[in-house]
Amino acid sequence: MKHHTAAILLLFWLGVFTLHTVKGSASSQSMRKFSCVTLSTKQLNIRNLVSYEKQQVPTNAVMFITAGGIRICVSPDQRWVKTAIKRIDERRAAKRK
């Protein structure tokens, strides 16, 4: 009887430890809230863009964020996208000075 109770307690504590370890490792990884699945084909007005994020999974894309907080995904291979990224980076650098 004592061995049976001890085995149950051991299994219980192993289960608690396992759940705690799995939860800790999963929550320590950063997860994206937003990710690009489809890409817009329209050229955006660069003046309205305030930020961007690059992503490679699930698709290679650039997510632009407008002054109003709207997120728009586009292909990073387009010339205007590269120009927009350069301008946003220049604006950020000017604000730091």
mmCIF file with all atom_site columns, N, CA, C and O in Angstrom, residues 21-60:
data_model
loop_
_atom_site.group_PDB
_atom_site.id
_atom_site.type_symbol
_atom_site.label_atom_id
_atom_site.label_alt_id
_atom_site.label_comp_id
_atom_site.label_asym_id
_atom_site.label_entity_id
_atom_site.label_seq_id
_atom_site.pdbx_PDB_ins_code
_atom_site.Cartn_x
_atom_site.Cartn_y
_atom_site.Cartn_z
_atom_site.occupancy
_atom_site.B_iso_or_equiv
_atom_site.pdbx_formal_charge
_atom_site.auth_seq_id
_atom_site.auth_comp_id
_atom_site.auth_asym_id
_atom_site.auth_atom_id
_atom_site.pdbx_PDB_model_num
ATOM 1   N N  . THR A 1 21 ? 8.103  22.636 -17.114 1.00 0.00 ? 21 THR A N  1
ATOM 2   C CA . THR A 1 21 ? 9.245  22.740 -18.018 1.00 0.00 ? 21 THR A CA 1
ATOM 3   C C  . THR A 1 21 ? 8.794  23.037 -19.444 1.00 0.00 ? 21 THR A C  1
ATOM 4   O O  . THR A 1 21 ? 9.346  23.908 -20.109 1.00 0.00 ? 21 THR A O  1
ATOM 5   N N  . VAL A 1 22 ? 7.781  22.340 -19.928 1.00 0.00 ? 22 VAL A N  1
ATOM 6   C CA . VAL A 1 22 ? 7.281  22.561 -21.294 1.00 0.00 ? 22 VAL A CA 1
ATOM 7   C C  . VAL A 1 22 ? 6.694  23.955 -21.419 1.00 0.00 ? 22 VAL A C  1
ATOM 8   O O  . VAL A 1 22 ? 6.956  24.669 -22.375 1.00 0.00 ? 22 VAL A O  1
ATOM 9   N N  . LYS A 1 23 ? 5.914  24.375 -20.442 1.00 0.00 ? 23 LYS A N  1
ATOM 10  C CA . LYS A 1 23 ? 5.312  25.704 -20.486 1.00 0.00 ? 23 LYS A CA 1
ATOM 11  C C  . LYS A 1 23 ? 6.389  26.778 -20.486 1.00 0.00 ? 23 LYS A C  1
ATOM 12  O O  . LYS A 1 23 ? 6.318  27.731 -21.227 1.00 0.00 ? 23 LYS A O  1
ATOM 13  N N  . GLY A 1 24 ? 7.413  26.623 -19.686 1.00 0.00 ? 24 GLY A N  1
ATOM 14  C CA . GLY A 1 24 ? 8.494  27.602 -19.627 1.00 0.00 ? 24 GLY A CA 1
ATOM 15  C C  . GLY A 1 24 ? 9.253  27.707 -20.924 1.00 0.00 ? 24 GLY A C  1
ATOM 16  O O  . GLY A 1 24 ? 9.536  28.795 -21.399 1.00 0.00 ? 24 GLY A O  1
ATOM 17  N N  . SER A 1 25 ? 9.565  26.594 -21.559 1.00 0.00 ? 25 SER A N  1
ATOM 18  C CA . SER A 1 25 ? 10.339 26.658 -22.796 1.00 0.00 ? 25 SER A CA 1
ATOM 19  C C  . SER A 1 25 ? 9.493  27.181 -23.948 1.00 0.00 ? 25 SER A C  1
ATOM 20  O O  . SER A 1 25 ? 9.993  27.862 -24.821 1.00 0.00 ? 25 SER A O  1
ATOM 21  N N  . ALA A 1 26 ? 8.214  26.908 -23.960 1.00 0.00 ? 26 ALA A N  1
ATOM 22  C CA . ALA A 1 26 ? 7.354  27.405 -25.037 1.00 0.00 ? 26 ALA A CA 1
ATOM 23  C C  . ALA A 1 26 ? 7.116  28.894 -24.892 1.00 0.00 ? 26 ALA A C  1
ATOM 24  O O  . ALA A 1 26 ? 7.121  29.626 -25.875 1.00 0.00 ? 26 ALA A O  1
ATOM 25  N N  . SER A 1 27 ? 6.937  29.374 -23.665 1.00 0.00 ? 27 SER A N  1
ATOM 26  C CA . SER A 1 27 ? 6.657  30.788 -23.485 1.00 0.00 ? 27 SER A CA 1
ATOM 27  C C  . SER A 1 27 ? 7.914  31.637 -23.597 1.00 0.00 ? 27 SER A C  1
ATOM 28  O O  . SER A 1 27 ? 7.824  32.837 -23.789 1.00 0.00 ? 27 SER A O  1
ATOM 29  N N  . SER A 1 28 ? 9.078  31.047 -23.489 1.00 0.00 ? 28 SER A N  1
ATOM 30  C CA . SER A 1 28 ? 10.303 31.825 -23.598 1.00 0.00 ? 28 SER A CA 1
ATOM 31  C C  . SER A 1 28 ? 10.654 32.113 -25.057 1.00 0.00 ? 28 SER A C  1
ATOM 32  O O  . SER A 1 28 ? 11.479 32.970 -25.330 1.00 0.00 ? 28 SER A O  1
ATOM 33  N N  . GLN A 1 29 ? 10.052 31.410 -25.983 1.00 0.00 ? 29 GLN A N  1
ATOM 34  C CA . GLN A 1 29 ? 10.297 31.667 -27.402 1.00 0.00 ? 29 GLN A CA 1
ATOM 35  C C  . GLN A 1 29 ? 9.377  32.789 -27.852 1.00 0.00 ? 29 GLN A C  1
ATOM 36  O O  . GLN A 1 29 ? 8.206  32.811 -27.523 1.00 0.00 ? 29 GLN A O  1
ATOM 37  N N  . SER A 1 30 ? 9.915  33.732 -28.630 1.00 0.00 ? 30 SER A N  1
ATOM 38  C CA . SER A 1 30 ? 9.074  34.823 -29.101 1.00 0.00 ? 30 SER A CA 1
ATOM 39  C C  . SER A 1 30 ? 8.240  34.340 -30.286 1.00 0.00 ? 30 SER A C  1
ATOM 40  O O  . SER A 1 30 ? 8.742  33.719 -31.201 1.00 0.00 ? 30 SER A O  1
ATOM 41  N N  . MET A 1 31 ? 6.992  34.645 -30.216 1.00 0.00 ? 31 MET A N  1
ATOM 42  C CA . MET A 1 31 ? 6.064  34.269 -31.283 1.00 0.00 ? 31 MET A CA 1
ATOM 43  C C  . MET A 1 31 ? 5.578  35.548 -31.954 1.00 0.00 ? 31 MET A C  1
ATOM 44  O O  . MET A 1 31 ? 5.271  36.524 -31.288 1.00 0.00 ? 31 MET A O  1
ATOM 45  N N  . ARG A 1 32 ? 5.498  35.536 -33.253 1.00 0.00 ? 32 ARG A N  1
ATOM 46  C CA . ARG A 1 32 ? 4.966  36.689 -33.970 1.00 0.00 ? 32 ARG A CA 1
ATOM 47  C C  . ARG A 1 32 ? 3.453  36.737 -33.808 1.00 0.00 ? 32 ARG A C  1
ATOM 48  O O  . ARG A 1 32 ? 2.781  35.734 -33.935 1.00 0.00 ? 32 ARG A O  1
ATOM 49  N N  . LYS A 1 33 ? 2.959  37.933 -33.573 1.00 0.00 ? 33 LYS A N  1
ATOM 50  C CA . LYS A 1 33 ? 1.509  38.099 -33.512 1.00 0.00 ? 33 LYS A CA 1
ATOM 51  C C  . LYS A 1 33 ? 0.924  38.092 -34.914 1.00 0.00 ? 33 LYS A C  1
ATOM 52  O O  . LYS A 1 33 ? -0.143 37.585 -35.143 1.00 0.00 ? 33 LYS A O  1
ATOM 53  N N  . PHE A 1 34 ? 1.646  38.716 -35.843 1.00 0.00 ? 34 PHE A N  1
ATOM 54  C CA . PHE A 1 34 ? 1.168  38.831 -37.209 1.00 0.00 ? 34 PHE A CA 1
ATOM 55  C C  . PHE A 1 34 ? 2.193  38.209 -38.149 1.00 0.00 ? 34 PHE A C  1
ATOM 56  O O  . PHE A 1 34 ? 3.386  38.389 -37.955 1.00 0.00 ? 34 PHE A O  1
ATOM 57  N N  . SER A 1 35 ? 1.721  37.512 -39.151 1.00 0.00 ? 35 SER A N  1
ATOM 58  C CA . SER A 1 35 ? 2.633  37.014 -40.167 1.00 0.00 ? 35 SER A CA 1
ATOM 59  C C  . SER A 1 35 ? 1.945  37.094 -41.525 1.00 0.00 ? 35 SER A C  1
ATOM 60  O O  . SER A 1 35 ? 0.723  37.018 -41.625 1.00 0.00 ? 35 SER A O  1
ATOM 61  N N  . CYS A 1 36 ? 2.751  37.271 -42.542 1.00 0.00 ? 36 CYS A N  1
ATOM 62  C CA . CYS A 1 36 ? 2.238  37.434 -43.898 1.00 0.00 ? 36 CYS A CA 1
ATOM 63  C C  . CYS A 1 36 ? 1.913  36.078 -44.504 1.00 0.00 ? 36 CYS A C  1
ATOM 64  O O  . CYS A 1 36 ? 2.743  35.170 -44.475 1.00 0.00 ? 36 CYS A O  1
ATOM 65  N N  . VAL A 1 37 ? 0.725  35.966 -45.022 1.00 0.00 ? 37 VAL A N  1
ATOM 66  C CA . VAL A 1 37 ? 0.320  34.759 -45.735 1.00 0.00 ? 37 VAL A CA 1
ATOM 67  C C  . VAL A 1 37 ? 0.077  35.098 -47.198 1.00 0.00 ? 37 VAL A C  1
ATOM 68  O O  . VAL A 1 37 ? 0.506  34.384 -48.088 1.00 0.00 ? 37 VAL A O  1
ATOM 69  N N  . THR A 1 38 ? -0.581 36.233 -47.427 1.00 0.00 ? 38 THR A N  1
ATOM 70  C CA . THR A 1 38 ? -0.789 36.702 -48.793 1.00 0.00 ? 38 THR A CA 1
ATOM 71  C C  . THR A 1 38 ? -0.083 38.044 -48.956 1.00 0.00 ? 38 THR A C  1
ATOM 72  O O  . THR A 1 38 ? 0.076  38.794 -47.992 1.00 0.00 ? 38 THR A O  1
ATOM 73  N N  . LEU A 1 39 ? 0.327  38.340 -50.181 1.00 0.00 ? 39 LEU A N  1
ATOM 74  C CA . LEU A 1 39 ? 1.075  39.558 -50.456 1.00 0.00 ? 39 LEU A CA 1
ATOM 75  C C  . LEU A 1 39 ? 0.277  40.498 -51.340 1.00 0.00 ? 39 LEU A C  1
ATOM 76  O O  . LEU A 1 39 ? -0.341 40.068 -52.314 1.00 0.00 ? 39 LEU A O  1
ATOM 77  N N  . SER A 1 40 ? 0.323  41.779 -51.011 1.00 0.00 ? 40 SER A N  1
ATOM 78  C CA . SER A 1 40 ? -0.326 42.795 -51.831 1.00 0.00 ? 40 SER A CA 1
ATOM 79  C C  . SER A 1 40 ? 0.530  43.054 -53.068 1.00 0.00 ? 40 SER A C  1
ATOM 80  O O  . SER A 1 40 ? 1.760  43.011 -53.001 1.00 0.00 ? 40 SER A O  1
ATOM 81  N N  . THR A 1 41 ? -0.112 43.344 -54.174 1.00 0.00 ? 41 THR A N  1
ATOM 82  C CA . THR A 1 41 ? 0.620  43.651 -55.403 1.00 0.00 ? 41 THR A CA 1
ATOM 83  C C  . THR A 1 41 ? 0.634  45.147 -55.692 1.00 0.00 ? 41 THR A C  1
ATOM 84  O O  . THR A 1 41 ? 1.293  45.582 -56.625 1.00 0.00 ? 41 THR A O  1
ATOM 85  N N  . LYS A 1 42 ? -0.068 45.940 -54.870 1.00 0.00 ? 42 LYS A N  1
ATOM 86  C CA . LYS A 1 42 ? -0.143 47.383 -55.092 1.00 0.00 ? 42 LYS A CA 1
ATOM 87  C C  . LYS A 1 42 ? 1.054  48.090 -54.476 1.00 0.00 ? 42 LYS A C  1
ATOM 88  O O  . LYS A 1 42 ? 1.525  47.712 -53.406 1.00 0.00 ? 42 LYS A O  1
ATOM 89  N N  . GLN A 1 43 ? 1.523  49.129 -55.165 1.00 0.00 ? 43 GLN A N  1
ATOM 90  C CA . GLN A 1 43 ? 2.596  49.947 -54.622 1.00 0.00 ? 43 GLN A CA 1
ATOM 91  C C  . GLN A 1 43 ? 1.997  50.910 -53.608 1.00 0.00 ? 43 GLN A C  1
ATOM 92  O O  . GLN A 1 43 ? 0.976  51.541 -53.862 1.00 0.00 ? 43 GLN A O  1
ATOM 93  N N  . LEU A 1 44 ? 2.637  51.017 -52.454 1.00 0.00 ? 44 LEU A N  1
ATOM 94  C CA . LEU A 1 44 ? 2.140  51.863 -51.378 1.00 0.00 ? 44 LEU A CA 1
ATOM 95  C C  . LEU A 1 44 ? 2.806  53.230 -51.421 1.00 0.00 ? 44 LEU A C  1
ATOM 96  O O  . LEU A 1 44 ? 3.909  53.376 -51.943 1.00 0.00 ? 44 LEU A O  1
ATOM 97  N N  . ASN A 1 45 ? 2.143  54.215 -50.826 1.00 0.00 ? 45 ASN A N  1
ATOM 98  C CA . ASN A 1 45 ? 2.712  55.550 -50.708 1.00 0.00 ? 45 ASN A CA 1
ATOM 99  C C  . ASN A 1 45 ? 3.748  55.517 -49.583 1.00 0.00 ? 45 ASN A C  1
ATOM 100 O O  . ASN A 1 45 ? 3.409  55.310 -48.423 1.00 0.00 ? 45 ASN A O  1
ATOM 101 N N  . ILE A 1 46 ? 5.004  55.724 -49.917 1.00 0.00 ? 46 ILE A N  1
ATOM 102 C CA . ILE A 1 46 ? 6.099  55.601 -48.964 1.00 0.00 ? 46 ILE A CA 1
ATOM 103 C C  . ILE A 1 46 ? 5.938  56.581 -47.799 1.00 0.00 ? 46 ILE A C  1
ATOM 104 O O  . ILE A 1 46 ? 6.302  56.278 -46.668 1.00 0.00 ? 46 ILE A O  1
ATOM 105 N N  . ARG A 1 47 ? 5.365  57.747 -48.038 1.00 0.00 ? 47 ARG A N  1
ATOM 106 C CA . ARG A 1 47 ? 5.200  58.747 -46.981 1.00 0.00 ? 47 ARG A CA 1
ATOM 107 C C  . ARG A 1 47 ? 4.297  58.252 -45.852 1.00 0.00 ? 47 ARG A C  1
ATOM 108 O O  . ARG A 1 47 ? 4.395  58.724 -44.723 1.00 0.00 ? 47 ARG A O  1
ATOM 109 N N  . ASN A 1 48 ? 3.398  57.306 -46.138 1.00 0.00 ? 48 ASN A N  1
ATOM 110 C CA . ASN A 1 48 ? 2.479  56.794 -45.118 1.00 0.00 ? 48 ASN A CA 1
ATOM 111 C C  . ASN A 1 48 ? 3.064  55.652 -44.297 1.00 0.00 ? 48 ASN A C  1
ATOM 112 O O  . ASN A 1 48 ? 2.442  55.199 -43.344 1.00 0.00 ? 48 ASN A O  1
ATOM 113 N N  . LEU A 1 49 ? 4.245  55.179 -44.673 1.00 0.00 ? 49 LEU A N  1
ATOM 114 C CA . LEU A 1 49 ? 4.837  54.026 -43.993 1.00 0.00 ? 49 LEU A CA 1
ATOM 115 C C  . LEU A 1 49 ? 5.763  54.493 -42.876 1.00 0.00 ? 49 LEU A C  1
ATOM 116 O O  . LEU A 1 49 ? 6.614  55.350 -43.090 1.00 0.00 ? 49 LEU A O  1
ATOM 117 N N  . VAL A 1 50 ? 5.578  53.911 -41.682 1.00 0.00 ? 50 VAL A N  1
ATOM 118 C CA . VAL A 1 50 ? 6.391  54.325 -40.538 1.00 0.00 ? 50 VAL A CA 1
ATOM 119 C C  . VAL A 1 50 ? 7.355  53.244 -40.068 1.00 0.00 ? 50 VAL A C  1
ATOM 120 O O  . VAL A 1 50 ? 8.323  53.535 -39.383 1.00 0.00 ? 50 VAL A O  1
ATOM 121 N N  . SER A 1 51 ? 7.080  52.000 -40.416 1.00 0.00 ? 51 SER A N  1
ATOM 122 C CA . SER A 1 51 ? 7.922  50.908 -39.948 1.00 0.00 ? 51 SER A CA 1
ATOM 123 C C  . SER A 1 51 ? 7.774  49.707 -40.883 1.00 0.00 ? 51 SER A C  1
ATOM 124 O O  . SER A 1 51 ? 6.885  49.691 -41.738 1.00 0.00 ? 51 SER A O  1
ATOM 125 N N  . TYR A 1 52 ? 8.633  48.726 -40.660 1.00 0.00 ? 52 TYR A N  1
ATOM 126 C CA . TYR A 1 52 ? 8.542  47.490 -41.437 1.00 0.00 ? 52 TYR A CA 1
ATOM 127 C C  . TYR A 1 52 ? 9.141  46.349 -40.639 1.00 0.00 ? 52 TYR A C  1
ATOM 128 O O  . TYR A 1 52 ? 9.910  46.552 -39.709 1.00 0.00 ? 52 TYR A O  1
ATOM 129 N N  . GLU A 1 53 ? 8.762  45.144 -41.020 1.00 0.00 ? 53 GLU A N  1
ATOM 130 C CA . GLU A 1 53 ? 9.329  43.921 -40.456 1.00 0.00 ? 53 GLU A CA 1
ATOM 131 C C  . GLU A 1 53 ? 9.589  42.970 -41.607 1.00 0.00 ? 53 GLU A C  1
ATOM 132 O O  . GLU A 1 53 ? 8.742  42.816 -42.484 1.00 0.00 ? 53 GLU A O  1
ATOM 133 N N  . LYS A 1 54 ? 10.744 42.327 -41.590 1.00 0.00 ? 54 LYS A N  1
ATOM 134 C CA . LYS A 1 54 ? 11.050 41.317 -42.608 1.00 0.00 ? 54 LYS A CA 1
ATOM 135 C C  . LYS A 1 54 ? 10.708 39.951 -42.046 1.00 0.00 ? 54 LYS A C  1
ATOM 136 O O  . LYS A 1 54 ? 10.884 39.705 -40.855 1.00 0.00 ? 54 LYS A O  1
ATOM 137 N N  . GLN A 1 55 ? 10.215 39.083 -42.902 1.00 0.00 ? 55 GLN A N  1
ATOM 138 C CA . GLN A 1 55 ? 9.933  37.710 -42.480 1.00 0.00 ? 55 GLN A CA 1
ATOM 139 C C  . GLN A 1 55 ? 10.277 36.746 -43.601 1.00 0.00 ? 55 GLN A C  1
ATOM 140 O O  . GLN A 1 55 ? 10.280 37.120 -44.768 1.00 0.00 ? 55 GLN A O  1
ATOM 141 N N  . GLN A 1 56 ? 10.588 35.520 -43.211 1.00 0.00 ? 56 GLN A N  1
ATOM 142 C CA . GLN A 1 56 ? 10.897 34.486 -44.189 1.00 0.00 ? 56 GLN A CA 1
ATOM 143 C C  . GLN A 1 56 ? 9.959  33.305 -44.082 1.00 0.00 ? 56 GLN A C  1
ATOM 144 O O  . GLN A 1 56 ? 9.908  32.472 -44.977 1.00 0.00 ? 56 GLN A O  1
ATOM 145 N N  . VAL A 1 57 ? 9.231  33.200 -42.974 1.00 0.00 ? 57 VAL A N  1
ATOM 146 C CA . VAL A 1 57 ? 8.314  32.077 -42.756 1.00 0.00 ? 57 VAL A CA 1
ATOM 147 C C  . VAL A 1 57 ? 6.951  32.633 -42.429 1.00 0.00 ? 57 VAL A C  1
ATOM 148 O O  . VAL A 1 57 ? 6.849  33.545 -41.621 1.00 0.00 ? 57 VAL A O  1
ATOM 149 N N  . PRO A 1 58 ? 5.863  32.223 -42.977 1.00 0.00 ? 58 PRO A N  1
ATOM 150 C CA . PRO A 1 58 ? 5.677  31.128 -43.919 1.00 0.00 ? 58 PRO A CA 1
ATOM 151 C C  . PRO A 1 58 ? 6.014  31.507 -45.364 1.00 0.00 ? 58 PRO A C  1
ATOM 152 O O  . PRO A 1 58 ? 6.088  30.655 -46.225 1.00 0.00 ? 58 PRO A O  1
ATOM 153 N N  . THR A 1 59 ? 6.228  32.811 -45.624 1.00 0.00 ? 59 THR A N  1
ATOM 154 C CA . THR A 1 59 ? 6.619  33.241 -46.954 1.00 0.00 ? 59 THR A CA 1
ATOM 155 C C  . THR A 1 59 ? 7.594  34.403 -46.830 1.00 0.00 ? 59 THR A C  1
ATOM 156 O O  . THR A 1 59 ? 7.549  35.154 -45.855 1.00 0.00 ? 59 THR A O  1
ATOM 157 N N  . ASN A 1 60 ? 8.484  34.547 -47.784 1.00 0.00 ? 60 ASN A N  1
ATOM 158 C CA . ASN A 1 60 ? 9.434  35.655 -47.782 1.00 0.00 ? 60 ASN A CA 1
ATOM 159 C C  . ASN A 1 60 ? 8.674  36.938 -48.085 1.00 0.00 ? 60 ASN A C  1
ATOM 160 O O  . ASN A 1 60 ? 8.072  37.062 -49.153 1.00 0.00 ? 60 ASN A O  1
#
